[in-house]
Coordinates of C-alpha atoms and ligand atoms in Angstrom, one line a residue:
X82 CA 103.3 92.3 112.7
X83 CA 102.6 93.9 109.1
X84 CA 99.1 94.6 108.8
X85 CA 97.1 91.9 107.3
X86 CA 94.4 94.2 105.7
X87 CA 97.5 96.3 104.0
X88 CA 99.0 93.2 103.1
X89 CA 96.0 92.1 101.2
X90 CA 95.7 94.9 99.2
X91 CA 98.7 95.3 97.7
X92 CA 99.5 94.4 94.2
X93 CA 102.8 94.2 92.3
X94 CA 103.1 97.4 90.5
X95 CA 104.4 96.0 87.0
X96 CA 101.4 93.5 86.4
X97 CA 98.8 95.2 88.3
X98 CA 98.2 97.0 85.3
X99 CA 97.0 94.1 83.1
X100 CA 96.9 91.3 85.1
X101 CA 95.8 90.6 88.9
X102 CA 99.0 91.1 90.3
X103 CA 98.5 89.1 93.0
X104 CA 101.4 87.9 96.0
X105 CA 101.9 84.9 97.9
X106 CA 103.6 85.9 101.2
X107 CA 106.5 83.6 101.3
X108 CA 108.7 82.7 104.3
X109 CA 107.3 85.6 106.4
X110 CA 109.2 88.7 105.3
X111 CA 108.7 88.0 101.0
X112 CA 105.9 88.7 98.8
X113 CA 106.0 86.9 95.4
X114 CA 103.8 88.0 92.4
X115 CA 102.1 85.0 90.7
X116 CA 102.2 86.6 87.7
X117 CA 106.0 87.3 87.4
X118 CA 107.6 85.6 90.1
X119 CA 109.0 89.5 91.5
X120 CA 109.8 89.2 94.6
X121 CA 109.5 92.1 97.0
X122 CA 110.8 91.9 100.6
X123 CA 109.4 93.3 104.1
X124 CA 111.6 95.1 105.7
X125 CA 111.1 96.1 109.3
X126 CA 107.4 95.7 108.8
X127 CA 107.0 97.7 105.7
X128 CA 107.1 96.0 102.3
X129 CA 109.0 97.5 99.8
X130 CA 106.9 97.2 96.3
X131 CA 109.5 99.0 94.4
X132 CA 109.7 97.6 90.9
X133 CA 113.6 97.9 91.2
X134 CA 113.5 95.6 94.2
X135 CA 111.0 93.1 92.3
X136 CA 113.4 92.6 89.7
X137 CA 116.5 92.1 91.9
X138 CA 115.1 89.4 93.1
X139 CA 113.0 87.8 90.8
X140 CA 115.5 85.1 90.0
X141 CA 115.9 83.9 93.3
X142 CA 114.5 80.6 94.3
X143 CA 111.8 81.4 97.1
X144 CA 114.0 78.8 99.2
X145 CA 117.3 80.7 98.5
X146 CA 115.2 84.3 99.7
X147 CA 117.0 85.8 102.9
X148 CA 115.6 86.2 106.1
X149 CA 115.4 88.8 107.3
X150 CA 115.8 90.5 103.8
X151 CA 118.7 93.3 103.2
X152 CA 117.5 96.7 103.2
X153 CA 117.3 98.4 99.7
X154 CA 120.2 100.2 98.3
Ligands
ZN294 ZN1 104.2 90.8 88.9

């Protein structure tokens, strides 16, 4: 289980600055920014809020996601 509280207060670093940043846990292990539509996966428990791994993503369709998510490169 990833920690709820943590999981509430994270942000996505690229639009945290100007915006609210905010992420929509989707399909368990995948938290999507509804400002940009990053998407930054939980691996092992720990999400990974590099902006890197935002981007990689980002065009994925929240259905095509993988579960469990790679590990980062
Ligand atoms: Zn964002």
């Amino acid at each position: 289980m990833v920690n709820p509280e943590l999981l509430e207060m994270l942000r996505c670093p690229v639009c945290v600055r100007e915006k609210s940043g905010l992420l929509d846990r989707v399909r368990e292990v995948w938290l999507v920014c509804r400002d940009c539509g990053r998407k930054y996966p939980i691996v092992e428990e720990i999400p990974v809020m590099l902006i890197s791994e935002g981007d990689k993503w980002a065009a994925v369709a929240p259905a095509d996601l993988p579960v469990p998510p790679p590990r980062p490169e």
